[in-house]
Amino acid sequence: LEMAALGTEHELMHGESVACDMAYMTVLAQQLSLITVAERDRTLNMLRGCQVPVWSPVMTYELFVEAVANRVKNSMGQNFPLAVGIGKARIVNDISDEDLKQAFMRWQQLCAPNAKANH
């Protein structure tokens, strides 16, 4: 994301790109029932409270799919760091394409500007 945004009007510093990733991973963790909706919302609100971005228009679904493919290729698996509670995490593999897509769409709904969060 950071490199894709480089030189655009939506350029992100490294930490801002990480924050967007953290927001998506939080939504994915909830999609997989590893955390509750309340824990998801608490985490997203904490990130917002830190005034870091939780969404970027540069992160299209196509870029996301490419990033996941690169991660699998270069990390010997998905190896997604996902929350399993507040202050707890584990590395998760074998997440279905459907769960990844559903979480991406939900992340867009929850985090894009002017998005209506339908909890």
Coordinates of N, CA, C and O in Angstrom, one line a residue:
L1 N 0.8 -1.2 0.0 CA 0.0 0.0 0.0 C 0.9 1.2 0.0 O 0.6 2.2 -0.8
E2 N 1.9 1.2 0.9 CA 2.8 2.4 1.0 C 3.4 2.7 -0.4 O 3.4 3.9 -0.8
M3 N 3.9 1.7 -1.0 CA 4.6 1.9 -2.3 C 3.6 2.2 -3.4 O 3.9 3.0 -4.3
A4 N 2.4 1.7 -3.4 CA 1.4 2.0 -4.4 C 0.9 3.4 -4.3 O 0.6 4.1 -5.3
A5 N 0.9 3.9 -3.1 CA 0.4 5.3 -2.8 C 1.5 6.3 -3.1 O 1.3 7.5 -3.2
L6 N 2.8 5.9 -3.1 CA 3.9 6.8 -3.3 C 3.8 7.7 -4.5 O 3.5 7.2 -5.6
G7 N 3.9 9.0 -4.4 CA 3.8 9.9 -5.5 C 2.4 10.3 -5.9 O 2.2 11.0 -6.8
T8 N 1.4 9.8 -5.2 CA 0.0 10.1 -5.5 C -0.5 11.1 -4.5 O 0.2 11.4 -3.5
E9 N -1.6 11.7 -4.7 CA -2.2 12.6 -3.7 C -2.6 11.9 -2.4 O -2.9 12.5 -1.4
H10 N -2.6 10.6 -2.4 CA -3.0 9.8 -1.3 C -1.7 9.1 -0.6 O -1.9 8.1 0.0
E11 N -0.6 9.7 -0.8 CA 0.7 9.1 -0.3 C 0.6 8.9 1.2 O 0.0 9.7 2.0
L12 N 1.1 7.8 1.7 CA 1.1 7.4 3.1 C 2.5 7.2 3.6 O 3.4 6.7 2.9
M13 N 2.7 7.6 4.8 CA 4.0 7.3 5.5 C 3.8 5.8 5.9 O 2.7 5.3 6.0
H14 N 5.0 5.2 6.3 CA 5.0 3.8 6.6 C 4.0 3.5 7.7 O 3.2 2.5 7.6
G15 N 4.0 4.2 8.8 CA 3.1 4.0 9.9 C 1.6 4.1 9.6 O 0.8 3.4 10.1
E16 N 1.3 5.0 8.6 CA 0.0 5.2 8.2 C -0.5 4.0 7.4 O -1.6 3.5 7.5
S17 N 0.4 3.4 6.6 CA 0.1 2.2 5.8 C -0.1 1.1 6.7 O -1.0 0.3 6.6
V18 N 0.7 1.0 7.8 CA 0.6 -0.1 8.8 C -0.8 0.0 9.5 O -1.5 -1.0 9.7
A19 N -1.2 1.2 9.8 CA -2.5 1.4 10.5 C -3.6 1.0 9.6 O -4.6 0.4 10.1
C20 N -3.6 1.2 8.3 CA -4.6 0.8 7.4 C -4.7 -0.8 7.4 O -5.7 -1.4 7.4
D21 N -3.5 -1.4 7.4 CA -3.4 -2.8 7.4 C -3.9 -3.4 8.7 O -4.7 -4.4 8.7
M22 N -3.6 -2.7 9.8 CA -4.1 -3.1 11.1 C -5.7 -3.1 11.1 O -6.3 -4.0 11.7
A23 N -6.2 -2.0 10.5 CA -7.7 -1.9 10.5 C -8.3 -3.1 9.7 O -9.3 -3.7 10.1
Y24 N -7.7 -3.4 8.5 CA -8.2 -4.5 7.7 C -8.1 -5.8 8.5 O -9.0 -6.6 8.6
M25 N -6.9 -6.0 9.1 CA -6.7 -7.3 9.8 C -7.7 -7.4 11.0 O -8.1 -8.5 11.4
T26 N -8.0 -6.3 11.6 CA -9.0 -6.3 12.7 C -10.4 -6.8 12.2 O -11.0 -7.6 12.8
V27 N -10.8 -6.2 11.0 CA -12.0 -6.6 10.4 C -12.0 -8.1 10.0 O -13.0 -8.8 10.2
L28 N -10.9 -8.5 9.5 CA -10.7 -10.0 9.1 C -10.8 -10.9 10.3 O -11.5 -11.9 10.3
A29 N -10.2 -10.5 11.4 CA -10.3 -11.3 12.6 C -11.7 -11.4 13.1 O -12.1 -12.5 13.5
Q30 N -12.5 -10.4 13.0 CA -13.9 -10.4 13.4 C -14.7 -11.3 12.4 O -15.5 -12.1 12.8
Q31 N -14.3 -11.2 11.1 CA -15.0 -12.0 10.1 C -14.8 -13.5 10.4 O -15.7 -14.3 10.1
L32 N -13.6 -13.8 10.9 CA -13.3 -15.2 11.2 C -13.7 -15.6 12.6 O -13.4 -16.7 13.1
S33 N -14.5 -14.7 13.3 CA -14.9 -15.0 14.7 C -13.8 -15.1 15.7 O -14.0 -15.8 16.7
L34 N -12.7 -14.5 15.4 CA -11.6 -14.6 16.4 C -11.7 -13.5 17.5 O -11.2 -13.6 18.5
I35 N -12.4 -12.4 17.1 CA -12.7 -11.3 18.0 C -14.2 -11.0 17.8 O -14.8 -11.3 16.8
T36 N -14.8 -10.3 18.8 CA -16.2 -9.9 18.8 C -16.3 -8.6 18.0 O -15.3 -7.9 17.7
V37 N -17.5 -8.3 17.6 CA -17.8 -7.0 17.0 C -17.4 -5.9 17.9 O -16.8 -4.9 17.5
A38 N -17.6 -6.0 19.2 CA -17.3 -5.0 20.2 C -15.7 -4.8 20.2 O -15.2 -3.6 20.2
E39 N -15.0 -5.9 20.2 CA -13.5 -5.8 20.1 C -13.0 -5.2 18.8 O -12.1 -4.3 18.8
R40 N -13.7 -5.5 17.7 CA -13.4 -4.9 16.4 C -13.6 -3.4 16.5 O -12.7 -2.6 16.1
D41 N -14.7 -3.0 16.9 CA -15.0 -1.6 17.0 C -14.1 -0.8 17.9 O -13.7 0.3 17.7
R42 N -13.8 -1.4 19.1 CA -12.9 -0.8 20.0 C -11.6 -0.6 19.4 O -11.0 0.5 19.5
T43 N -11.1 -1.6 18.6 CA -9.8 -1.4 18.0 C -9.8 -0.4 16.9 O -8.9 0.5 16.8
L44 N -10.8 -0.4 16.1 CA -10.9 0.6 15.0 C -11.0 2.0 15.6 O -10.4 3.0 15.1
N45 N -11.8 2.2 16.7 CA -11.9 3.5 17.3 C -10.6 3.9 18.0 O -10.3 5.1 18.0
M46 N -9.9 3.0 18.5 CA -8.6 3.3 19.1 C -7.6 3.9 18.0 O -7.0 4.9 18.2
L47 N -7.6 3.2 16.8 CA -6.8 3.7 15.7 C -7.3 5.1 15.3 O -6.4 6.0 15.0
R48 N -8.6 5.3 15.1 CA -9.1 6.6 14.8 C -8.7 7.6 15.8 O -8.3 8.8 15.5
G49 N -8.7 7.3 17.1 CA -8.4 8.2 18.2 C -6.9 8.6 18.1 O -6.5 9.7 18.6
C50 N -6.1 7.7 17.5 CA -4.7 8.0 17.4 C -4.4 8.9 16.1 O -3.3 9.3 15.8
Q51 N -5.5 9.2 15.4 CA -5.5 10.0 14.2 C -4.6 9.5 13.1 O -3.9 10.2 12.5
V52 N -4.7 8.2 13.0 CA -4.0 7.5 11.9 C -5.1 7.0 10.9 O -6.2 6.8 11.3
P53 N -4.8 6.9 9.6 CA -5.8 6.5 8.7 C -6.1 5.0 8.9 O -5.2 4.2 9.2
V54 N -7.4 4.7 8.7 CA -7.8 3.3 8.8 C -8.3 2.8 7.4 O -8.7 1.6 7.3
W55 N -8.1 3.6 6.4 CA -8.6 3.3 5.1 C -7.8 4.1 4.1 O -7.4 5.2 4.4
S56 N -7.6 3.6 2.9 CA -7.0 4.4 1.8 C -7.7 4.1 0.5 O -7.9 2.9 0.2
P57 N -7.9 5.1 -0.3 CA -8.6 4.8 -1.6 C -7.6 4.1 -2.6 O -8.0 3.5 -3.6
V58 N -6.3 4.1 -2.2 CA -5.3 3.3 -3.1 C -5.5 1.8 -2.9 O -5.3 1.1 -3.8
M59 N -6.0 1.4 -1.8 CA -6.2 0.0 -1.5 C -7.5 -0.5 -2.2 O -8.5 -0.7 -1.6
T60 N -7.3 -0.9 -3.4 CA -8.4 -1.5 -4.2 C -8.4 -3.0 -3.9 O -7.5 -3.5 -3.4
Y61 N -9.5 -3.6 -4.3 CA -9.6 -5.1 -4.1 C -8.5 -5.7 -5.0 O -7.8 -6.7 -4.6
E62 N -8.2 -5.2 -6.2 CA -7.2 -5.7 -7.1 C -5.8 -5.6 -6.4 O -5.0 -6.6 -6.5
L63 N -5.5 -4.5 -5.8 CA -4.2 -4.3 -5.2 C -4.1 -5.3 -4.0 O -3.1 -5.9 -3.7
F64 N -5.2 -5.4 -3.3 CA -5.3 -6.3 -2.1 C -5.0 -7.8 -2.5 O -4.2 -8.4 -1.9
V65 N -5.6 -8.2 -3.6 CA -5.4 -9.6 -4.1 C -3.9 -9.8 -4.5 O -3.3 -10.8 -4.1
E66 N -3.4 -8.8 -5.1 CA -2.0 -8.9 -5.5 C -1.1 -8.9 -4.3 O -0.1 -9.7 -4.2
A67 N -1.4 -8.1 -3.3 CA -0.6 -8.1 -2.0 C -0.7 -9.4 -1.3 O 0.3 -9.9 -0.8
V68 N -1.9 -10.0 -1.3 CA -2.0 -11.4 -0.6 C -1.2 -12.4 -1.4 O -0.5 -13.2 -0.7
A69 N -1.2 -12.4 -2.7 CA -0.5 -13.3 -3.5 C 1.0 -13.2 -3.2 O 1.8 -14.2 -3.1
N70 N 1.5 -11.9 -3.1 CA 2.9 -11.7 -2.9 C 3.3 -12.1 -1.4 O 4.4 -12.7 -1.2
R71 N 2.4 -11.9 -0.5 CA 2.6 -12.4 0.9 C 2.8 -13.9 0.9 O 3.7 -14.4 1.6
V72 N 1.9 -14.6 0.3 CA 1.9 -16.1 0.3 C 3.3 -16.5 -0.4 O 3.9 -17.4 0.1
K73 N 3.6 -15.9 -1.5 CA 4.8 -16.3 -2.2 C 6.1 -16.0 -1.4 O 7.0 -16.8 -1.3
N74 N 6.1 -14.9 -0.7 CA 7.4 -14.4 0.0 C 7.4 -14.8 1.5 O 8.5 -14.7 2.1
S75 N 6.3 -15.3 2.0 CA 6.2 -15.6 3.5 C 6.0 -17.1 3.7 O 5.7 -17.5 4.8
M76 N 6.0 -17.9 2.6 CA 5.8 -19.3 2.7 C 4.4 -19.6 3.4 O 4.3 -20.3 4.3
G77 N 3.4 -18.9 2.9 CA 2.0 -19.0 3.4 C 1.5 -17.6 3.7 O 2.1 -16.6 3.5
Q78 N 0.2 -17.6 4.1 CA -0.5 -16.3 4.4 C 0.2 -15.6 5.6 O 0.5 -14.5 5.5
N79 N 0.3 -16.4 6.7 CA 0.9 -15.8 7.9 C 0.4 -14.5 8.3 O 1.1 -13.5 8.5
F80 N -1.0 -14.4 8.4 CA -1.6 -13.1 8.8 C -1.6 -13.0 10.3 O -2.0 -13.9 11.0
P81 N -1.1 -11.9 10.8 CA -1.1 -11.7 12.3 C -2.5 -11.1 12.6 O -2.9 -10.0 12.2
L82 N -3.3 -11.9 13.3 CA -4.7 -11.5 13.6 C -4.9 -11.5 15.1 O -4.4 -12.4 15.9
A83 N -5.7 -10.5 15.5 CA -6.1 -10.4 16.9 C -7.0 -11.6 17.3 O -7.8 -12.1 16.5
V84 N -6.8 -12.1 18.5 CA -7.7 -13.2 19.1 C -8.2 -12.7 20.4 O -8.6 -13.5 21.3
G85 N -8.3 -11.4 20.6 CA -8.7 -10.7 21.8 C -7.9 -9.4 21.9 O -7.0 -9.2 21.1
I86 N -8.3 -8.6 22.8 CA -7.6 -7.3 23.1 C -6.2 -7.7 23.7 O -6.1 -8.4 24.7
G87 N -5.2 -7.3 23.0 CA -3.8 -7.6 23.4 C -3.3 -9.0 23.2 O -2.2 -9.3 23.7
K88 N -4.0 -9.7 22.4 CA -3.6 -11.1 22.0 C -3.7 -11.3 20.5 O -4.6 -10.8 19.9
A89 N -2.8 -12.1 20.0 CA -2.8 -12.3 18.6 C -2.2 -13.7 18.3 O -1.5 -14.3 19.1
R90 N -2.4 -14.1 17.0 CA -1.7 -15.4 16.6 C -1.6 -15.3 15.1 O -2.3 -14.5 14.4
I91 N -0.7 -16.1 14.5 CA -0.5 -16.1 13.1 C -1.5 -17.1 12.5 O -1.6 -18.2 13.0
V92 N -2.2 -16.7 11.5 CA -3.3 -17.5 10.9 C -3.0 -17.8 9.4 O -2.6 -16.8 8.7
N93 N -3.2 -19.0 9.0 CA -3.0 -19.4 7.6 C -4.3 -20.0 7.1 O -5.2 -20.2 7.8
D94 N -4.3 -20.3 5.8 CA -5.5 -21.0 5.2 C -6.8 -20.3 5.3 O -7.8 -20.9 5.5
I95 N -6.8 -19.0 5.2 CA -8.0 -18.2 5.2 C -8.6 -18.2 3.7 O -7.8 -18.0 2.8
S96 N -9.8 -18.5 3.6 CA -10.4 -18.7 2.3 C -10.5 -17.4 1.5 O -10.6 -16.3 2.1
D97 N -10.5 -17.5 0.2 CA -10.6 -16.3 -0.6 C -11.9 -15.5 -0.3 O -12.0 -14.3 -0.3
E98 N -13.0 -16.3 0.0 CA -14.3 -15.7 0.3 C -14.2 -14.9 1.6 O -14.8 -13.8 1.6
D99 N -13.6 -15.5 2.6 CA -13.5 -14.7 3.9 C -12.6 -13.5 3.7 O -12.9 -12.4 4.2
L100 N -11.6 -13.6 2.9 CA -10.7 -12.4 2.6 C -11.5 -11.3 1.9 O -11.5 -10.1 2.2
K101 N -12.3 -11.7 0.9 CA -13.2 -10.8 0.1 C -14.3 -10.2 1.0 O -14.5 -9.0 1.0
Q102 N -14.9 -11.0 1.8 CA -16.0 -10.5 2.7 C -15.4 -9.5 3.7 O -16.0 -8.4 3.9
A103 N -14.3 -9.8 4.2 CA -13.6 -8.9 5.2 C -13.2 -7.6 4.5 O -13.4 -6.5 5.0
F104 N -12.7 -7.7 3.2 CA -12.4 -6.5 2.5 C -13.6 -5.6 2.3 O -13.5 -4.4 2.5
M105 N -14.7 -6.2 1.9 CA -15.9 -5.4 1.6 C -16.4 -4.8 2.9 O -16.8 -3.6 3.0
R106 N -16.3 -5.5 4.0 CA -16.8 -5.0 5.3 C -15.8 -3.9 5.8 O -16.3 -2.9 6.3
W107 N -14.5 -4.0 5.6 CA -13.5 -3.0 5.9 C -13.9 -1.7 5.2 O -13.9 -0.6 5.7
Q108 N -14.2 -1.8 3.9 CA -14.6 -0.7 3.1 C -15.9 0.0 3.7 O -15.9 1.2 3.9
Q109 N -16.8 -0.8 4.1 CA -18.1 -0.3 4.7 C -17.8 0.4 6.0 O -18.4 1.5 6.3
L110 N -16.9 -0.1 6.8 CA -16.7 0.4 8.2 C -15.7 1.6 8.2 O -15.8 2.4 9.0
C111 N -14.8 1.6 7.3 CA -13.6 2.5 7.4 C -13.5 3.6 6.3 O -12.8 4.6 6.6
A112 N -14.1 3.4 5.2 CA -14.1 4.5 4.2 C -14.8 5.7 4.6 O -15.7 5.6 5.4
P113 N -14.3 6.9 4.2 CA -14.9 8.1 4.7 C -16.4 8.1 4.2 O -16.8 7.6 3.2
N114 N -17.2 8.6 5.1 CA -18.7 8.7 4.8 C -19.3 7.3 4.7 O -20.5 7.2 4.2
A115 N -18.6 6.3 5.2 CA -19.2 4.9 5.1 C -20.2 4.8 6.2 O -20.1 5.4 7.3
K116 N -21.3 4.1 5.9 CA -22.3 3.8 7.0 C -22.0 2.5 7.5 O -22.1 1.5 6.9
A117 N -21.6 2.5 8.8 CA -21.2 1.2 9.5 C -22.5 0.5 9.9 O -23.2 1.0 10.8
N118 N -22.8 -0.6 9.2 CA -24.0 -1.4 9.6 C -23.5 -2.5 10.5 O -23.1 -3.5 10.0
H119 N -23.4 -2.3 11.8 CA -22.9 -3.3 12.7 C -23.9 -4.4 12.6 O -23.7 -5.5 12.9

